[in-house]
């Protein structure tokens, strides 16, 4: 028999909090130069929050989250906010060079609403041109 996971309203706050994390953390490294020791601060990216990781944290699967999102308006809104936080973090860290560009494109296309933009004006012009040439040919016949 399938296990039923109980939805709780506090998951709305929990998921937004889970995704609303600092993009980076500072790591202090001790370096030595000619004049002695000095402390150097290096930024390290924090892990990108995912719905899968949140699901594991609360003891469910991502498909359960998807079902809750369909059934509970307040959870749907919290998930939308979480997606925006996730997209913002991905954009920020990618633009700052923390992520491999090719993999960033793959992730962005699969976990956000970002897609390659097609230039519809060029396609529309070609469609019109083709239709015009066909019509001219038909008229000549």
Tab-separated table of N, CA and C in Angstrom:
chain	number	residue	atom	x	y	z
A	1	UNK	N	0.839	-1.182	0.000
A	1	UNK	CA	0.000	0.000	0.000
A	1	UNK	C	0.884	1.246	0.000
A	2	UNK	N	0.519	2.248	-0.800
A	2	UNK	CA	1.311	3.464	-0.915
A	2	UNK	C	1.236	4.285	0.373
A	3	UNK	N	2.356	4.847	0.751
A	3	UNK	CA	2.399	5.676	1.942
A	3	UNK	C	1.861	7.062	1.598
A	4	UNK	N	1.000	7.598	2.450
A	4	UNK	CA	0.443	8.930	2.240
A	4	UNK	C	1.236	9.910	3.098
A	5	UNK	N	1.772	10.935	2.443
A	5	UNK	CA	2.563	11.945	3.136
A	5	UNK	C	1.644	13.105	3.496
A	6	UNK	N	1.633	13.464	4.743
A	6	UNK	CA	0.743	14.504	5.236
A	6	UNK	C	1.323	15.884	4.966
A	7	UNK	N	0.546	16.703	4.270
A	7	UNK	CA	0.910	18.095	4.007
A	7	UNK	C	0.703	18.920	5.269
A	8	UNK	N	1.624	19.849	5.507
A	8	UNK	CA	1.493	20.773	6.628
A	8	UNK	C	1.740	22.191	6.116
A	9	UNK	N	0.932	23.139	6.587
A	9	UNK	CA	1.050	24.531	6.122
A	9	UNK	C	2.440	25.119	6.380
A	10	UNK	N	3.105	24.669	7.434
A	10	UNK	CA	4.431	25.235	7.747
A	10	UNK	C	5.465	24.922	6.665
A	11	UNK	N	5.163	23.944	5.796
A	11	UNK	CA	6.076	23.657	4.691
A	11	UNK	C	6.205	24.850	3.748
A	12	UNK	N	5.196	25.718	3.705
A	12	UNK	CA	5.272	26.911	2.854
A	12	UNK	C	6.437	27.800	3.291
A	13	UNK	N	6.499	28.077	4.580
A	13	UNK	CA	7.607	28.889	5.107
A	13	UNK	C	8.924	28.121	5.010
A	14	UNK	N	8.870	26.837	5.324
A	14	UNK	CA	10.088	26.019	5.317
A	14	UNK	C	10.758	25.995	3.944
A	15	UNK	N	9.956	25.860	2.884
A	15	UNK	CA	10.568	25.750	1.550
A	15	UNK	C	11.162	27.087	1.117
A	16	UNK	N	10.469	28.191	1.418
A	16	UNK	CA	11.013	29.502	1.055
A	16	UNK	C	12.300	29.754	1.838
A	17	UNK	N	12.309	29.433	3.115
A	17	UNK	CA	13.528	29.589	3.926
A	17	UNK	C	14.667	28.728	3.382
A	18	UNK	N	14.343	27.515	2.943
A	18	UNK	CA	15.357	26.599	2.405
A	18	UNK	C	16.027	27.190	1.164
A	19	UNK	N	15.252	27.865	0.323
A	19	UNK	CA	15.787	28.444	-0.913
A	19	UNK	C	16.375	29.838	-0.715
A	20	UNK	N	16.013	30.502	0.362
A	20	UNK	CA	16.478	31.864	0.611
A	20	UNK	C	17.773	31.845	1.421
A	21	UNK	N	18.841	31.404	0.771
A	21	UNK	CA	20.144	31.268	1.432
A	21	UNK	C	21.146	32.228	0.805
A	22	UNK	N	22.187	32.582	1.547
A	22	UNK	CA	23.237	33.409	0.937
A	22	UNK	C	23.850	32.663	-0.250
A	23	UNK	N	24.180	33.405	-1.282
A	23	UNK	CA	24.742	32.787	-2.483
A	23	UNK	C	26.170	32.292	-2.245
A	24	UNK	N	26.881	32.981	-1.390
A	24	UNK	CA	28.266	32.585	-1.116
A	24	UNK	C	28.535	32.631	0.379
A	25	UNK	N	29.616	31.983	0.750
A	25	UNK	CA	30.126	32.091	2.113
A	25	UNK	C	31.596	32.457	1.997
A	26	UNK	N	32.100	33.055	3.034
A	26	UNK	CA	33.512	33.430	3.011
A	26	UNK	C	34.341	32.333	3.666
A	27	UNK	N	35.474	32.076	3.075
A	27	UNK	CA	36.401	31.111	3.636
A	27	UNK	C	37.711	31.861	3.850
A	28	UNK	N	38.270	31.708	5.005
A	28	UNK	CA	39.521	32.393	5.309
A	28	UNK	C	40.680	31.437	5.104
A	29	UNK	N	41.621	31.860	4.325
A	29	UNK	CA	42.812	31.059	4.077
A	29	UNK	C	44.034	31.830	4.581
A	30	UNK	N	44.914	31.127	5.228
A	30	UNK	CA	46.149	31.764	5.700
A	30	UNK	C	47.194	31.597	4.612
A	31	UNK	N	47.745	32.716	4.191
A	31	UNK	CA	48.799	32.681	3.181
A	31	UNK	C	50.041	33.353	3.738
A	32	UNK	N	51.156	32.944	3.236
A	32	UNK	CA	52.419	33.529	3.676
A	32	UNK	C	53.086	34.209	2.496
A	33	UNK	N	53.508	35.449	2.718
A	33	UNK	CA	54.264	36.154	1.689
A	33	UNK	C	55.598	36.593	2.283
A	34	UNK	N	56.352	37.428	1.580
A	34	UNK	CA	57.675	37.851	2.042
A	34	UNK	C	57.631	38.571	3.385
A	35	UNK	N	56.533	39.254	3.643
A	35	UNK	CA	56.415	40.050	4.870
A	35	UNK	C	55.800	39.280	6.041
A	36	UNK	N	55.485	38.015	5.855
A	36	UNK	CA	54.883	37.230	6.930
A	36	UNK	C	53.491	36.750	6.556
A	37	UNK	N	52.738	36.396	7.581
A	37	UNK	CA	51.393	35.861	7.353
A	37	UNK	C	50.373	36.966	7.154
A	38	UNK	N	49.375	36.671	6.350
A	38	UNK	CA	48.213	37.540	6.243
A	38	UNK	C	47.002	36.663	5.963
A	39	UNK	N	45.857	37.151	6.313
A	39	UNK	CA	44.635	36.383	6.090
A	39	UNK	C	43.997	36.860	4.796
A	40	UNK	N	43.606	35.905	3.991
A	40	UNK	CA	42.984	36.193	2.701
A	40	UNK	C	41.554	35.653	2.739
A	41	UNK	N	40.582	36.466	2.337
A	41	UNK	CA	39.190	36.044	2.294
A	41	UNK	C	38.864	35.594	0.877
A	42	UNK	N	38.298	34.420	0.775
A	42	UNK	CA	37.916	33.865	-0.521
A	42	UNK	C	36.423	33.525	-0.459
A	43	UNK	N	35.671	33.948	-1.474
A	43	UNK	CA	34.249	33.595	-1.533
A	43	UNK	C	34.097	32.208	-2.130
A	44	UNK	N	33.232	31.421	-1.525
A	44	UNK	CA	32.915	30.083	-2.021
A	44	UNK	C	31.410	30.023	-2.263
A	45	UNK	N	30.983	29.469	-3.392
A	45	UNK	CA	29.542	29.381	-3.635
A	45	UNK	C	28.891	28.356	-2.710
A	46	UNK	N	27.725	28.702	-2.193
A	46	UNK	CA	26.939	27.732	-1.432
A	46	UNK	C	26.226	26.818	-2.418
A	47	UNK	N	25.879	25.617	-2.005
A	47	UNK	CA	25.164	24.711	-2.915
A	47	UNK	C	23.830	25.323	-3.360
A	48	UNK	N	23.520	25.160	-4.632
A	48	UNK	CA	22.253	25.636	-5.174
A	48	UNK	C	21.129	24.807	-4.566
A	49	UNK	N	20.165	25.443	-3.892
A	49	UNK	CA	19.066	24.663	-3.318
A	49	UNK	C	18.208	24.042	-4.418
A	50	UNK	N	17.750	22.831	-4.178
A	50	UNK	CA	16.897	22.134	-5.152
A	50	UNK	C	15.657	21.592	-4.448
A	51	UNK	N	14.628	21.375	-5.241
A	51	UNK	CA	13.401	20.792	-4.703
A	51	UNK	C	13.646	19.362	-4.238
A	52	UNK	N	14.518	18.657	-4.923
A	52	UNK	CA	14.836	17.286	-4.527
A	52	UNK	C	15.474	17.252	-3.136
A	53	UNK	N	16.395	18.182	-2.886
A	53	UNK	CA	17.063	18.212	-1.580
A	53	UNK	C	16.088	18.614	-0.479
A	54	UNK	N	15.190	19.560	-0.787
A	54	UNK	CA	14.185	19.941	0.207
A	54	UNK	C	13.274	18.754	0.523
A	55	UNK	N	12.873	18.020	-0.508
A	55	UNK	CA	12.003	16.863	-0.307
A	55	UNK	C	12.657	15.848	0.628
A	56	UNK	N	13.925	15.559	0.388
A	56	UNK	CA	14.644	14.614	1.247
A	56	UNK	C	14.700	15.147	2.679
A	57	UNK	N	14.921	16.453	2.818
A	57	UNK	CA	15.023	17.057	4.150
A	57	UNK	C	13.758	16.834	4.971
A	58	UNK	N	12.581	16.919	4.316
A	58	UNK	CA	11.339	16.753	5.074
A	58	UNK	C	10.784	15.324	4.994
A	59	UNK	N	11.529	14.429	4.339
A	59	UNK	CA	11.160	13.017	4.338
A	59	UNK	C	10.139	12.604	3.300
A	60	UNK	N	10.097	13.326	2.166
A	60	UNK	CA	9.188	12.961	1.075
A	60	UNK	C	9.985	12.902	-0.226
A	61	UNK	N	9.280	12.766	-1.335
A	61	UNK	CA	9.936	12.793	-2.644
A	61	UNK	C	9.503	14.054	-3.383
A	62	UNK	N	10.229	14.376	-4.448
A	62	UNK	CA	9.875	15.569	-5.222
A	62	UNK	C	8.506	15.417	-5.883
A	63	UNK	N	8.095	14.198	-6.189
A	63	UNK	CA	6.755	14.006	-6.767
A	63	UNK	C	5.663	14.337	-5.750
A	64	UNK	N	5.939	14.132	-4.475
A	64	UNK	CA	4.987	14.523	-3.427
A	64	UNK	C	4.871	16.047	-3.392
A	65	UNK	N	5.999	16.745	-3.508
A	65	UNK	CA	5.964	18.208	-3.547
A	65	UNK	C	5.127	18.697	-4.726
A	66	UNK	N	5.306	18.062	-5.876
A	66	UNK	CA	4.536	18.426	-7.067
A	66	UNK	C	3.044	18.238	-6.815
A	67	UNK	N	2.680	17.141	-6.172
A	67	UNK	CA	1.272	16.884	-5.861
A	67	UNK	C	0.728	17.927	-4.894
A	68	UNK	N	1.480	18.244	-3.850
A	68	UNK	CA	1.049	19.266	-2.898
A	68	UNK	C	0.874	20.612	-3.582
A	69	UNK	N	1.760	20.901	-4.518
A	69	UNK	CA	1.677	22.182	-5.224
A	69	UNK	C	0.373	22.269	-6.023
A	70	UNK	N	-0.071	21.159	-6.571
A	70	UNK	CA	-1.343	21.124	-7.321
A	70	UNK	C	-2.548	21.251	-6.392
A	71	UNK	N	-2.418	20.726	-5.193
A	71	UNK	CA	-3.563	20.644	-4.280
A	71	UNK	C	-3.696	21.832	-3.330
A	72	UNK	N	-2.616	22.557	-3.077
A	72	UNK	CA	-2.622	23.616	-2.055
A	72	UNK	C	-2.085	24.919	-2.654
A	73	UNK	N	-2.975	25.892	-2.813
A	73	UNK	CA	-2.615	27.177	-3.428
A	73	UNK	C	-1.459	27.861	-2.699
A	74	UNK	N	-1.491	27.849	-1.358
A	74	UNK	CA	-0.433	28.517	-0.600
A	74	UNK	C	0.924	27.833	-0.820
A	75	UNK	N	0.926	26.530	-0.999
A	75	UNK	CA	2.184	25.823	-1.266
A	75	UNK	C	2.655	26.111	-2.695
A	76	UNK	N	1.724	26.228	-3.613
A	76	UNK	CA	2.062	26.591	-4.995
A	76	UNK	C	2.767	27.951	-5.026
A	77	UNK	N	2.233	28.921	-4.301
A	77	UNK	CA	2.842	30.263	-4.245
A	77	UNK	C	4.232	30.183	-3.621
A	78	UNK	N	4.377	29.407	-2.549
A	78	UNK	CA	5.693	29.245	-1.899
A	78	UNK	C	6.688	28.603	-2.862
A	79	UNK	N	6.247	27.642	-3.656
A	79	UNK	CA	7.130	27.003	-4.639
A	79	UNK	C	7.535	27.983	-5.733
A	80	UNK	N	6.605	28.831	-6.154
A	80	UNK	CA	6.934	29.848	-7.159
A	80	UNK	C	7.995	30.815	-6.619
A	81	UNK	N	7.830	31.233	-5.371
A	81	UNK	CA	8.829	32.107	-4.744
A	81	UNK	C	10.176	31.392	-4.653
A	82	UNK	N	10.152	30.114	-4.318
A	82	UNK	CA	11.382	29.323	-4.205
A	82	UNK	C	12.084	29.216	-5.561
A	83	UNK	N	11.311	29.020	-6.620
A	83	UNK	CA	11.899	28.947	-7.967
A	83	UNK	C	12.576	30.266	-8.340
A	84	UNK	N	11.959	31.384	-7.950
A	84	UNK	CA	12.559	32.691	-8.236
A	84	UNK	C	13.862	32.876	-7.464
A	85	UNK	N	13.880	32.441	-6.210
A	85	UNK	CA	15.117	32.517	-5.420
A	85	UNK	C	16.205	31.630	-6.032
A	86	UNK	N	15.811	30.434	-6.462
A	86	UNK	CA	16.755	29.501	-7.077
A	86	UNK	C	17.323	30.088	-8.374
A	87	UNK	N	16.468	30.652	-9.204
A	87	UNK	CA	16.892	31.259	-10.473
A	87	UNK	C	17.828	32.434	-10.219
A	88	UNK	N	17.506	33.258	-9.223
A	88	UNK	CA	18.353	34.400	-8.888
A	88	UNK	C	19.747	33.941	-8.454
A	89	UNK	N	19.794	32.910	-7.630
A	89	UNK	CA	21.085	32.396	-7.165
A	89	UNK	C	21.879	31.811	-8.327
A	90	UNK	N	21.217	31.045	-9.178
A	90	UNK	CA	21.885	30.463	-10.346
A	90	UNK	C	22.449	31.563	-11.246
A	91	UNK	N	21.649	32.578	-11.532
A	91	UNK	CA	22.109	33.694	-12.368
A	91	UNK	C	23.299	34.406	-11.741
A	92	UNK	N	23.170	34.725	-10.463
A	92	UNK	CA	24.225	35.463	-9.766
A	92	UNK	C	25.550	34.695	-9.781
A	93	UNK	N	25.499	33.442	-9.389
A	93	UNK	CA	26.739	32.673	-9.304
A	93	UNK	C	27.325	32.372	-10.683
A	94	UNK	N	26.465	32.163	-11.661
A	94	UNK	CA	26.960	31.916	-13.023
A	94	UNK	C	27.626	33.168	-13.587
A	95	UNK	N	26.984	34.320	-13.392
A	95	UNK	CA	27.542	35.570	-13.913
A	95	UNK	C	28.856	35.933	-13.224
A	96	UNK	N	29.038	35.477	-12.008
A	96	UNK	CA	30.276	35.751	-11.273
A	96	UNK	C	31.339	34.686	-11.531
A	97	UNK	N	31.031	33.728	-12.417
A	97	UNK	CA	32.032	32.754	-12.841
A	97	UNK	C	32.226	31.552	-11.937
A	98	UNK	N	31.295	31.291	-11.039
A	98	UNK	CA	31.442	30.154	-10.140
A	98	UNK	C	31.063	28.826	-10.794
A	99	UNK	N	30.280	28.870	-11.869
A	99	UNK	CA	29.795	27.653	-12.502
A	99	UNK	C	30.354	27.507	-13.913
A	100	UNK	N	30.483	26.267	-14.345
A	100	UNK	CA	30.845	25.962	-15.720
A	100	UNK	C	29.728	26.477	-16.633
A	101	UNK	N	30.056	27.309	-17.637
A	101	UNK	CA	29.017	27.911	-18.479
A	101	UNK	C	28.114	26.897	-19.193
A	102	UNK	N	28.686	25.836	-19.723
A	102	UNK	CA	27.885	24.849	-20.444
A	102	UNK	C	26.902	24.167	-19.506
A	103	UNK	N	27.370	23.788	-18.340
A	103	UNK	CA	26.480	23.129	-17.388
A	103	UNK	C	25.430	24.101	-16.868
A	104	UNK	N	25.796	25.362	-16.706
A	104	UNK	CA	24.843	26.372	-16.258
A	104	UNK	C	23.689	26.493	-17.247
A	105	UNK	N	23.989	26.482	-18.536
A	105	UNK	CA	22.943	26.559	-19.565
A	105	UNK	C	22.010	25.367	-19.424
A	106	UNK	N	22.580	24.181	-19.274
A	106	UNK	CA	21.787	22.959	-19.118
A	106	UNK	C	20.872	23.063	-17.897
A	107	UNK	N	21.430	23.458	-16.765
A	107	UNK	CA	20.648	23.563	-15.535
A	107	UNK	C	19.568	24.625	-15.686
A	108	UNK	N	19.929	25.783	-16.228
A	108	UNK	CA	18.957	26.870	-16.370
A	108	UNK	C	17.775	26.461	-17.234
A	109	UNK	N	18.036	25.736	-18.314
A	109	UNK	CA	16.949	25.294	-19.195
A	109	UNK	C	16.069	24.245	-18.531
A	110	UNK	N	16.621	23.506	-17.584
A	110	UNK	CA	15.871	22.404	-16.984
A	110	UNK	C	15.211	22.734	-15.649
A	111	UNK	N	15.703	23.735	-14.922
A	111	UNK	CA	15.071	24.035	-13.631
A	111	UNK	C	14.464	25.426	-13.565
A	112	UNK	N	14.604	26.222	-14.617
A	112	UNK	CA	13.995	27.550	-14.623
A	112	UNK	C	13.131	27.692	-15.867
A	113	UNK	N	12.565	28.865	-16.025
A	113	UNK	CA	11.762	29.148	-17.210
A	113	UNK	C	12.604	29.720	-18.352
A	114	UNK	N	13.916	29.739	-18.190
A	114	UNK	CA	14.786	30.308	-19.227
A	114	UNK	C	14.941	29.326	-20.387
A	115	UNK	N	14.867	29.855	-21.584
A	115	UNK	CA	15.015	29.076	-22.812
A	115	UNK	C	15.787	29.903	-23.824
A	116	UNK	N	16.334	29.246	-24.842
A	116	UNK	CA	16.935	29.982	-25.940
A	116	UNK	C	15.817	30.715	-26.662
A	117	UNK	N	16.050	31.987	-26.934
A	117	UNK	CA	15.034	32.784	-27.592
A	117	UNK	C	15.193	32.669	-29.100
A	118	UNK	N	14.093	32.373	-29.781
A	118	UNK	CA	14.086	32.301	-31.238
A	118	UNK	C	13.729	33.684	-31.771
A	119	UNK	N	14.340	34.068	-32.867
A	119	UNK	CA	13.987	35.333	-33.502
A	119	UNK	C	12.815	35.070	-34.427
A	120	UNK	N	11.612	35.280	-33.915
A	120	UNK	CA	10.400	34.997	-34.677
A	120	UNK	C	10.234	35.922	-35.872
A	121	UNK	N	10.784	37.132	-35.813
A	121	UNK	CA	10.641	38.068	-36.927
A	121	UNK	C	11.290	37.505	-38.180
A	122	UNK	N	12.462	36.888	-38.029
A	122	UNK	CA	13.140	36.302	-39.181
A	122	UNK	C	12.319	35.143	-39.731
A	123	UNK	N	11.813	34.280	-38.853
A	123	UNK	CA	11.006	33.153	-39.293
A	123	UNK	C	9.739	33.635	-39.973
A	124	UNK	N	9.097	34.645	-39.394
A	124	UNK	CA	7.876	35.180	-40.000
A	124	UNK	C	8.157	35.763	-41.381
A	125	UNK	N	9.282	36.451	-41.549
A	125	UNK	CA	9.643	37.007	-42.848
A	125	UNK	C	9.817	35.892	-43.873
A	126	UNK	N	10.499	34.836	-43.474
A	126	UNK	CA	10.704	33.712	-44.395
A	126	UNK	C	9.383	33.050	-44.773
A	127	UNK	N	8.484	32.909	-43.817
A	127	UNK	CA	7.168	32.339	-44.104
A	127	UNK	C	6.406	33.215	-45.097
A	128	UNK	N	6.435	34.526	-44.870
A	128	UNK	CA	5.746	35.468	-45.761
A	128	UNK	C	6.370	35.436	-47.154
A	129	UNK	N	7.694	35.410	-47.207
A	129	UNK	CA	8.410	35.383	-48.490
A	129	UNK	C	8.048	34.119	-49.278
A	130	UNK	N	8.043	32.983	-48.586
A	130	UNK	CA	7.705	31.716	-49.236
A	130	UNK	C	6.269	31.746	-49.768
A	131	UNK	N	5.353	32.247	-48.947
A	131	UNK	CA	3.950	32.329	-49.367
A	131	UNK	C	3.801	33.281	-50.556
A	132	UNK	N	4.525	34.384	-50.527
A	132	UNK	CA	4.472	35.362	-51.625
A	132	UNK	C	4.985	34.746	-52.927
A	133	UNK	N	6.126	34.064	-52.862
A	133	UNK	CA	6.691	33.450	-54.065
A	133	UNK	C	5.766	32.371	-54.615
A	134	UNK	N	5.139	31.605	-53.726
A	134	UNK	CA	4.182	30.578	-54.176
A	134	UNK	C	2.986	31.241	-54.841
A	135	UNK	N	2.469	32.308	-54.269
A	135	UNK	CA	1.324	33.009	-54.849
A	135	UNK	C	1.669	33.596	-56.206
A	136	UNK	N	2.866	34.144	-56.343
A	136	UNK	CA	3.290	34.718	-57.623
A	136	UNK	C	3.399	33.616	-58.689
A	137	UNK	N	3.914	32.473	-58.275
A	137	UNK	CA	4.040	31.342	-59.185
A	137	UNK	C	2.662	30.855	-59.630
A	138	UNK	N	1.738	30.773	-58.659
A	138	UNK	CA	0.367	30.349	-58.971
A	138	UNK	C	-0.320	31.324	-59.928
A	139	UNK	N	-0.075	32.618	-59.746
A	139	UNK	CA	-0.662	33.629	-60.621
A	139	UNK	C	-0.108	33.531	-62.043
A	140	UNK	N	1.141	33.182	-62.129
A	140	UNK	CA	1.797	33.084	-63.460
A	140	UNK	C	1.249	31.908	-64.227
A	141	UNK	N	0.784	30.913	-63.542
A	141	UNK	CA	0.273	29.708	-64.210
A	141	UNK	C	-1.128	29.863	-64.584
